[in-house]
GROMACS .gro file of C-alpha atoms in nm:
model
  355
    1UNK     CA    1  11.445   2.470   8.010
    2UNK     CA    2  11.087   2.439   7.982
    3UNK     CA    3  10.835   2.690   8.086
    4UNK     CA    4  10.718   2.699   8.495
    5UNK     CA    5  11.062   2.542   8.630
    6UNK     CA    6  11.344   2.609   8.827
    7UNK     CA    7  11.695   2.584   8.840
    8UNK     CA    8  11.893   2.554   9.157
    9UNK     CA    9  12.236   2.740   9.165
   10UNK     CA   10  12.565   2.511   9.193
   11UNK     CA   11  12.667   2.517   9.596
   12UNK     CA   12  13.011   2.714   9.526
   13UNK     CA   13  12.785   3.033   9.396
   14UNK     CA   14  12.561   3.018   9.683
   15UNK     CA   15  12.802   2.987   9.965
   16UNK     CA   16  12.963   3.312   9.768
   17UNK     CA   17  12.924   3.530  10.085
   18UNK     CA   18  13.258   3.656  10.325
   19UNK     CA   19  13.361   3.517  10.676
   20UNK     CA   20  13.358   3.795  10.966
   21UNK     CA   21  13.651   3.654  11.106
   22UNK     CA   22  13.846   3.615  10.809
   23UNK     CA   23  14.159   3.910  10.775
   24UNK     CA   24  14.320   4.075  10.487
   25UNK     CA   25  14.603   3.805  10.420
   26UNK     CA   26  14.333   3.530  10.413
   27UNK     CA   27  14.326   3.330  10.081
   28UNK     CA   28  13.979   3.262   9.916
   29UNK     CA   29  13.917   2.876   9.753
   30UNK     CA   30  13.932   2.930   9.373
   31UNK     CA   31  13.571   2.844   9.345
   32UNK     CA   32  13.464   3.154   9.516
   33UNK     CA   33  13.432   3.522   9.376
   34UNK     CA   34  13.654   3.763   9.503
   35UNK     CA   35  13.469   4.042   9.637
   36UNK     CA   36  13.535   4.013   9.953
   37UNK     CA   37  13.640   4.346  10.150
   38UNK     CA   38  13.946   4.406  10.342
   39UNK     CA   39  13.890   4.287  10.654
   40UNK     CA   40  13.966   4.660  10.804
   41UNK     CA   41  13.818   4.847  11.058
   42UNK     CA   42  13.790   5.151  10.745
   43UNK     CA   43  13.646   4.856  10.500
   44UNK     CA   44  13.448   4.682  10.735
   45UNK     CA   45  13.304   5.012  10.893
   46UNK     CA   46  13.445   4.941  11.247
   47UNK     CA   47  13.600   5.277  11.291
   48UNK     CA   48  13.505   5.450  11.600
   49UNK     CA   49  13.207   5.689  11.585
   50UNK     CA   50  13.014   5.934  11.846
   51UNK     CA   51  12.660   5.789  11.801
   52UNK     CA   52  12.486   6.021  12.052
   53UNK     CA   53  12.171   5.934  12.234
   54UNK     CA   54  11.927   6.208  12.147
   55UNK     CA   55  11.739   6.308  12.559
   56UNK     CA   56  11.416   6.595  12.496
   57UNK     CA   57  11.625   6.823  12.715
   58UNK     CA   58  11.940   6.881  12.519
   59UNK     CA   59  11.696   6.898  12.191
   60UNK     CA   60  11.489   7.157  12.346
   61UNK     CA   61  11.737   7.342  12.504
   62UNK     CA   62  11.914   7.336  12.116
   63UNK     CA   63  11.573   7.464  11.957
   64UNK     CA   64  11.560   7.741  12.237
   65UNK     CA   65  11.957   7.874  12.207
   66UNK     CA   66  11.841   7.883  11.830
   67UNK     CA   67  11.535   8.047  11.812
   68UNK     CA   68  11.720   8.325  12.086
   69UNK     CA   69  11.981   8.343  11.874
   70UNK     CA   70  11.736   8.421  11.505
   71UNK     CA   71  11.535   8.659  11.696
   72UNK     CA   72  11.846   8.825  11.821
   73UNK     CA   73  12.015   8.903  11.523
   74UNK     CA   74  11.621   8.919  11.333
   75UNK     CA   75  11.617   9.261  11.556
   76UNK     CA   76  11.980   9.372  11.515
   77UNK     CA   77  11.932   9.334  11.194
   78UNK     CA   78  11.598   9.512  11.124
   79UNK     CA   79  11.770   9.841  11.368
   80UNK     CA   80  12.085   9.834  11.138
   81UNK     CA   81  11.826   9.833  10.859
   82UNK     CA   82  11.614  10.140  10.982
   83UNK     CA   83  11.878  10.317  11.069
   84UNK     CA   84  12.015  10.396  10.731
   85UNK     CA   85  11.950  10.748  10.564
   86UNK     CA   86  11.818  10.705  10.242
   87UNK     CA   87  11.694  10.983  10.041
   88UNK     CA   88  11.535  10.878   9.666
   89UNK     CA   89  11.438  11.196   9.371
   90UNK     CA   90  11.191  11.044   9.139
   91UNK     CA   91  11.269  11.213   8.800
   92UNK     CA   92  11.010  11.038   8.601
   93UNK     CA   93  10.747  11.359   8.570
   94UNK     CA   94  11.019  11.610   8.576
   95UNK     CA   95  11.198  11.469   8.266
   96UNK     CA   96  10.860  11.367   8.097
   97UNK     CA   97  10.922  11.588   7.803
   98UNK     CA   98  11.276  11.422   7.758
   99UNK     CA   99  11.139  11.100   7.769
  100UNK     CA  100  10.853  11.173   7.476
  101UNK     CA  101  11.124  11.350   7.280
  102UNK     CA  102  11.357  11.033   7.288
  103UNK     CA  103  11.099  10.786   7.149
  104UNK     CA  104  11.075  10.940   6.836
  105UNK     CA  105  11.376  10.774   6.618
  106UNK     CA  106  11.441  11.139   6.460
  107UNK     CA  107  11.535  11.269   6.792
  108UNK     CA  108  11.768  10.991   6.951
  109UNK     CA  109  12.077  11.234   6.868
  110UNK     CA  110  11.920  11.507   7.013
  111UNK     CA  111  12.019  11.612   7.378
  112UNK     CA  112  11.795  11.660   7.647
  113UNK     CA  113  11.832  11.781   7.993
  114UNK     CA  114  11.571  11.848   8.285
  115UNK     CA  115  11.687  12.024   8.629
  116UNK     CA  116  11.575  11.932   8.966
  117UNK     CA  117  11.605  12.074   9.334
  118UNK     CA  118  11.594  11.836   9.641
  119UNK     CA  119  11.632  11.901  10.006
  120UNK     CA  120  11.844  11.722  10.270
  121UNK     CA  121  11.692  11.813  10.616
  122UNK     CA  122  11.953  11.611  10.837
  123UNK     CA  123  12.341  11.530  10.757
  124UNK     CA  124  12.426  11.180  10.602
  125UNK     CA  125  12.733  11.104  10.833
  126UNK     CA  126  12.942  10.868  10.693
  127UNK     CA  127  13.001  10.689  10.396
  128UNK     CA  128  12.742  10.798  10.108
  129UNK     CA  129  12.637  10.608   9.859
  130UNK     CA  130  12.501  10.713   9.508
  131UNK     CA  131  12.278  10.496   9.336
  132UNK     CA  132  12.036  10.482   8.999
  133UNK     CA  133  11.721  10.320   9.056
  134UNK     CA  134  11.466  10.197   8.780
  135UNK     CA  135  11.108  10.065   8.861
  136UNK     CA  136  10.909   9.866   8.613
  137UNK     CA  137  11.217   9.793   8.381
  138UNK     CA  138  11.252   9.417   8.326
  139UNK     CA  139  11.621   9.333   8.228
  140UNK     CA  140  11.550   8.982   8.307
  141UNK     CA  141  11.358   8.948   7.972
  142UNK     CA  142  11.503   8.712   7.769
  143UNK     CA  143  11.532   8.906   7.440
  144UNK     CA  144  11.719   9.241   7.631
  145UNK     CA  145  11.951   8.970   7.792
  146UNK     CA  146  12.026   8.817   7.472
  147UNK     CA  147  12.088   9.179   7.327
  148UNK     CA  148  12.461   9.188   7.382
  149UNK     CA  149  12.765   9.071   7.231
  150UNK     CA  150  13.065   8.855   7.358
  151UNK     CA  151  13.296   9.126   7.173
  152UNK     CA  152  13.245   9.328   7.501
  153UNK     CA  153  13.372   9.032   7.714
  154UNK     CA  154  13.656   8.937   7.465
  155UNK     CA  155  13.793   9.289   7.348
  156UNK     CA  156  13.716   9.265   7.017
  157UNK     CA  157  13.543   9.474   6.793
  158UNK     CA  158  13.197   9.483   6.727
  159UNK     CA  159  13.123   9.172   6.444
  160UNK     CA  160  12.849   9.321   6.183
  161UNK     CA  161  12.720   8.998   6.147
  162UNK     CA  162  12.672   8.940   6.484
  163UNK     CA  163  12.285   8.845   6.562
  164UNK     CA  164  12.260   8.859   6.930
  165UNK     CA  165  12.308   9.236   6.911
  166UNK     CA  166  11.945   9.264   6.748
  167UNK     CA  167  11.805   9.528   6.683
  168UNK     CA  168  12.125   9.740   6.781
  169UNK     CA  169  12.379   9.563   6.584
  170UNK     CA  170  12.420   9.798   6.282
  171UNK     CA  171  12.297  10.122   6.131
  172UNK     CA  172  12.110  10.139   5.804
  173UNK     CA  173  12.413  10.251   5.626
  174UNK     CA  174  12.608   9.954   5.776
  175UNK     CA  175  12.810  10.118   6.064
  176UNK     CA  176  12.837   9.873   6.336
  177UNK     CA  177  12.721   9.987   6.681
  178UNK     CA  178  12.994   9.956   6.945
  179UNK     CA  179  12.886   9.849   7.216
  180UNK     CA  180  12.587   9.704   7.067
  181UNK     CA  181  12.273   9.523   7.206
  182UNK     CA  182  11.964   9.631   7.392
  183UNK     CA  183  12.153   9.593   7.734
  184UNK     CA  184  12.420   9.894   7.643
  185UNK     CA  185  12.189  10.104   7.427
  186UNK     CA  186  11.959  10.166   7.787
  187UNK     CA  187  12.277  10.272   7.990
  188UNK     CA  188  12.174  10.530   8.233
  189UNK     CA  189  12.370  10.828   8.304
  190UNK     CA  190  12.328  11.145   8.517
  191UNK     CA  191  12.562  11.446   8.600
  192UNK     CA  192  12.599  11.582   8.936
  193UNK     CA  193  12.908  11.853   9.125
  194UNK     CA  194  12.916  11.716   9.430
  195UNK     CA  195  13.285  11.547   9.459
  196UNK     CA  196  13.184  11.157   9.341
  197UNK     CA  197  13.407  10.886   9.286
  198UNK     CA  198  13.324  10.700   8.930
  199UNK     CA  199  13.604  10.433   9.042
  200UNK     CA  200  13.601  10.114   9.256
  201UNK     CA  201  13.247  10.044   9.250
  202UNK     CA  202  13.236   9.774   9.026
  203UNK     CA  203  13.325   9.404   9.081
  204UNK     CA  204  13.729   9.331   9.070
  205UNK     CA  205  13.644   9.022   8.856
  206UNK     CA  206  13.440   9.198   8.612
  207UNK     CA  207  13.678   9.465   8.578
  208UNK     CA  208  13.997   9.264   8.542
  209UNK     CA  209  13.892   8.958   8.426
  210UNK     CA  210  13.521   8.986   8.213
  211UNK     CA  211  13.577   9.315   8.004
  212UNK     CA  212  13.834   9.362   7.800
  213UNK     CA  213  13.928   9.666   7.558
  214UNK     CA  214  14.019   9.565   7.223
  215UNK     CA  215  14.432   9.533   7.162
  216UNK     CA  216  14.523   9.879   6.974
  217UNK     CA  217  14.776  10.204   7.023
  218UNK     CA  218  14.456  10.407   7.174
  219UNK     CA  219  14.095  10.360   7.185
  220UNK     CA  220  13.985  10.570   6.924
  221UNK     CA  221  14.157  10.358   6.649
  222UNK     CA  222  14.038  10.051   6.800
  223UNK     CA  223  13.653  10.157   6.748
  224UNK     CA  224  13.750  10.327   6.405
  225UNK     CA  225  13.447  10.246   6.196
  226UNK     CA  226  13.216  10.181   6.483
  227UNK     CA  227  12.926  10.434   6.565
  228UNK     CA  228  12.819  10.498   6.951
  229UNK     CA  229  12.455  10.318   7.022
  230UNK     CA  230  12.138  10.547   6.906
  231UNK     CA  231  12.043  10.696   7.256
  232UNK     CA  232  12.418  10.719   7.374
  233UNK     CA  233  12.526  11.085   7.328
  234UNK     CA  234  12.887  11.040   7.364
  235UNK     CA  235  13.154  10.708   7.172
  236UNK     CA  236  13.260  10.411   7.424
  237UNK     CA  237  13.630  10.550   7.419
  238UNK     CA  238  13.511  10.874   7.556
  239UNK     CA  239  13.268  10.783   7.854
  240UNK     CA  240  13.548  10.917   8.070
  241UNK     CA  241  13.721  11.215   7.944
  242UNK     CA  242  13.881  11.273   8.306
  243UNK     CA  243  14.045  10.951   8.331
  244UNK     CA  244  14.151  10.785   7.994
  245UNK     CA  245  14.187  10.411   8.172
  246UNK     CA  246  13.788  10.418   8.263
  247UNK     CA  247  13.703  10.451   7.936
  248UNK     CA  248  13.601  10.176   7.633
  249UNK     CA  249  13.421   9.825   7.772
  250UNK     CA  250  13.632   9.902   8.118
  251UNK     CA  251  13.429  10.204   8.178
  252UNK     CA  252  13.244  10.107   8.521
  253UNK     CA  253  12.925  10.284   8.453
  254UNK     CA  254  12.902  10.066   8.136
  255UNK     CA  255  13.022   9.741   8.361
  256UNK     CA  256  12.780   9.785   8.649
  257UNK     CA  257  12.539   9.827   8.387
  258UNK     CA  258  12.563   9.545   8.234
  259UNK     CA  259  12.513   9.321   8.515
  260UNK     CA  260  12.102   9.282   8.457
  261UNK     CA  261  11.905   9.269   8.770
  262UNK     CA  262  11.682   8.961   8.856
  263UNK     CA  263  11.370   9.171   8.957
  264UNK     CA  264  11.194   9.499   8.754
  265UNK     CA  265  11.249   9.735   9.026
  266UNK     CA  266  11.645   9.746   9.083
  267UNK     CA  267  11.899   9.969   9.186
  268UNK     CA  268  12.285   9.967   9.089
  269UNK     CA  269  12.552  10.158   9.224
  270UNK     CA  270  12.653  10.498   9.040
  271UNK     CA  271  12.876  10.688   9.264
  272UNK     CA  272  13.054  10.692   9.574
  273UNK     CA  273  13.095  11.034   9.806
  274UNK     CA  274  13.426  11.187   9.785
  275UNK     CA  275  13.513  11.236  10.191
  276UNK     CA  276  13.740  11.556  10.147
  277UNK     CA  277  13.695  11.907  10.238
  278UNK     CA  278  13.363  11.990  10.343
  279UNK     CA  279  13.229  11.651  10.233
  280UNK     CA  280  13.461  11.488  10.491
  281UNK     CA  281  13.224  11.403  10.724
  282UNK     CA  282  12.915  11.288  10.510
  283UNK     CA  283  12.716  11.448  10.292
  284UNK     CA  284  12.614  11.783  10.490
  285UNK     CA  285  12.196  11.946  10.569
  286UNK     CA  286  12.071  12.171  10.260
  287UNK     CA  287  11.963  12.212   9.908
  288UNK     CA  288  12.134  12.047   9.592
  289UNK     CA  289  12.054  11.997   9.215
  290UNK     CA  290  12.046  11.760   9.013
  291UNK     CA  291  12.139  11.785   8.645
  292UNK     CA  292  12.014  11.470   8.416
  293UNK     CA  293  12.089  11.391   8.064
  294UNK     CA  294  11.781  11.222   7.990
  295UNK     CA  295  11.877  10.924   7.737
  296UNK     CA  296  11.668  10.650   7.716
  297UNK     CA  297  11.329  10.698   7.780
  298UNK     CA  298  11.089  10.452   7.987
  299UNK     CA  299  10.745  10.650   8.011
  300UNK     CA  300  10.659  10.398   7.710
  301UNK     CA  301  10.645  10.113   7.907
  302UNK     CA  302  10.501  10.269   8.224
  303UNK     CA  303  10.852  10.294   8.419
  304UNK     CA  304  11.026  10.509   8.628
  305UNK     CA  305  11.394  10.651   8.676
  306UNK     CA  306  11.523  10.812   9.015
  307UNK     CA  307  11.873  10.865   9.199
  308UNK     CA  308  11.908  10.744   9.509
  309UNK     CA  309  12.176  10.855   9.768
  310UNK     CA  310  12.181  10.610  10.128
  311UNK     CA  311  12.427  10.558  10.421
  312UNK     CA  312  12.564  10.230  10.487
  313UNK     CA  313  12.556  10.037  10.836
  314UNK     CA  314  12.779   9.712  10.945
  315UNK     CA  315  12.488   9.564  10.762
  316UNK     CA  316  12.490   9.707  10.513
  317UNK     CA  317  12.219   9.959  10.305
  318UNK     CA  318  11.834   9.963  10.370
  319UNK     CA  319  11.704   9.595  10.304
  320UNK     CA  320  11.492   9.486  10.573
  321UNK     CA  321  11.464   9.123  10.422
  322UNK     CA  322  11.733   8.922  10.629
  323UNK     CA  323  11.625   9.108  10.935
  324UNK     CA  324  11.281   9.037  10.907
  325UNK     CA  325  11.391   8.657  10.771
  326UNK     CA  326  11.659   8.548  11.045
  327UNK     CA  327  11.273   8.714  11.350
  328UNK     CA  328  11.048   8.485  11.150
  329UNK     CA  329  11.276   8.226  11.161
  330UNK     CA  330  11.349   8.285  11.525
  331UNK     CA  331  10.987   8.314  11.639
  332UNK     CA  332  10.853   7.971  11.425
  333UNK     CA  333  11.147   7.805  11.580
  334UNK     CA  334  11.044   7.930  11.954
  335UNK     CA  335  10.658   7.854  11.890
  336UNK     CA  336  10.741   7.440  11.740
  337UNK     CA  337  10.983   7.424  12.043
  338UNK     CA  338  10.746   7.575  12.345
  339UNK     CA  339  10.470   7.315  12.117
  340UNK     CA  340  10.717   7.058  12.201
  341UNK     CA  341  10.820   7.079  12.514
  342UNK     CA  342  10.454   7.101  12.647
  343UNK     CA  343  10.370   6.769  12.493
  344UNK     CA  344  10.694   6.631  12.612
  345UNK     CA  345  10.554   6.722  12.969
  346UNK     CA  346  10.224   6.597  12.927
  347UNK     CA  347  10.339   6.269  12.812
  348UNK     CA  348  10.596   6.287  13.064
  349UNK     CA  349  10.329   6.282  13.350
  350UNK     CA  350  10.068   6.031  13.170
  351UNK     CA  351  10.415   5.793  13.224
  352UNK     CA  352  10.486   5.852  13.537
  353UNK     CA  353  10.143   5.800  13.605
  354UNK     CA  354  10.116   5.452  13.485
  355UNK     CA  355  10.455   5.362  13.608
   0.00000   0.00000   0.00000
């Protein structure tokens, strides 16, 4: 075809396009494609619909039962929040020596306690939580996440050659670490009288379905030529000695911890108050110690351990965030829709005006 002209299609291709009025048993001529649709209400899009028509008032009155509602639970929510007890011991300066004893390599098998005193001045009715908090520790870094192993997930023993574990995979003499990684080596761990429960605080899932123990007669032969991680103090089948089914890559404390937080200053669930005797009520007015076995230290790096014991509300702990989320939410919403209705007005009038 030369170069600048055109071709006109043949008549049957152009007149390729489907009758309205023809139905499903219709036959097409031979000449025609057939891709024509069903000639159904479902096919042809004839299905009945509610196709409101959209009037200011029931928009504005929507945008006000909204914003009434956000600001409603905004302030329920921020109550709930403020309401919780919350009582946090910073350790960081108390267990300072600890901490410059433990980053020297020489000393990691070397324990170290510190001793402190702190005050309740009102009862904590209810449920009591215990938590660890950490400020300043990034577990998000990509290096400490990558620190771990997928024997822990698996239950299988600790592979030597296993890379992600780096620099906690082996010993110089060869021993494999179990567990190994950055993640496990920086467990925390703290010792305390008052009657605590060390069960049902981690997730189901990760406790039935993403740790496993590795398949043997008891623990101890399954980690048989393994060696606990330098600043642990104690093996991974004796985390527990109370209860030998919370013990291994099961062991909560070791589960919870090895969920890495999102943000450097975190705080993960440790304990749970054990309602009975004269703990049935909450956690009673007075004076209690706290005994820590300082581990792994984090002065290095400018961070900063404390324990943490809150109530609870219907809302949950002390986390202002939704509350203050769900008021700003709420008030935006009520300033755009007051914005909106006054310009609905003022055109309103300019049109009755010319009218």
């Amino acid at each position: 075809m030369p170069y600048g002209t055109t071709q006109s299609l043949p008549k049957d291709i152009m007149s390729s396009s489907c009758s309205i009025g023809m139905n499903a048993k219709t036959t097409i001529a031979p000449s025609l494609p057939v891709r024509c649709p069903d000639n159904t209400a479902l096919k042809q899009q004839k299905l009945p619909a509610w196709k409101p028509q959209l009037t200011p008032a029931p928009v504005l009155s929507s945008f006000f039962i909204i914003s009434l509602f956000c600001l409603a639970m905004g302030i329920a929510l921020i109550l709930a929040a403020t309401s919780v007890k919350e009582i946090k011991i910073n350790y960081s300066e108390i267990c300072s020596h600890c901490s410059k004893l433990r980053e020297n390599s020489f000393n990691w098998e070397k324990e170290c306690q510190c001793f402190t005193n702190f005050t309740l001045q009102e009862n904590m009715q209810g449920d009591v939580f215990m938590y660890y908090g950490l400020h300043n520790f990034y577990q998000n870094h990509r290096r400490y996440v990558h620190s771990r192993s997928d024997a822990q997930l698996l239950g299988r023993k600790a592979n030597i050659q296993n890379s992600n574990c780096a620099p906690f995979a082996t010993y110089e003499n060869g021993t494999p670490v179990a567990p190994c990684g950055a993640i496990a080596n920086s467990m925390f761990n703290v010792a305390i009288q008052v009657p605590l429960l060390k069960q049902g605080n981690a997730w189901w899932t990760d406790k039935n379905v993403k740790f496993h123990n590795p398949s043997a007669h008891n623990l101890s032969s399954a980690f048989a030529g393994t060696a606990r991680p330098p600043y642990w103090q104690k093996p991974v089948y004796l985390l527990d000695e109370e209860n030998e089914e919370n013990n291994g890559y099961t062991n909560e404390d070791f589960i919870i911890w090895m969920r890495v937080a999102a943000f450097p200053t975190f705080k993960n669930l440790y304990r749970r108050l054990s309602r009975t005797k004269e703990f049935a009520d909450g956690l009673p007015a007075g004076t209690y110690g706290l005994q820590i076995s300082y581990n792994f230290p984090v002065t290095k790096f400018k961070g900063e351990k404390q324990v943490v014991f809150s109530t609870v509300t219907w809302s949950g702990g002390r986390n202002p965030f939704l509350g203050i989320a769900y008021t700003v939410t709420g008030a935006v919403t009520l300033l755009a829709s007051c914005i909106i209705t006054v310009i609905h007005l003022k055109f309103e009038k300019k049109e009755n005006r010319t009218k």
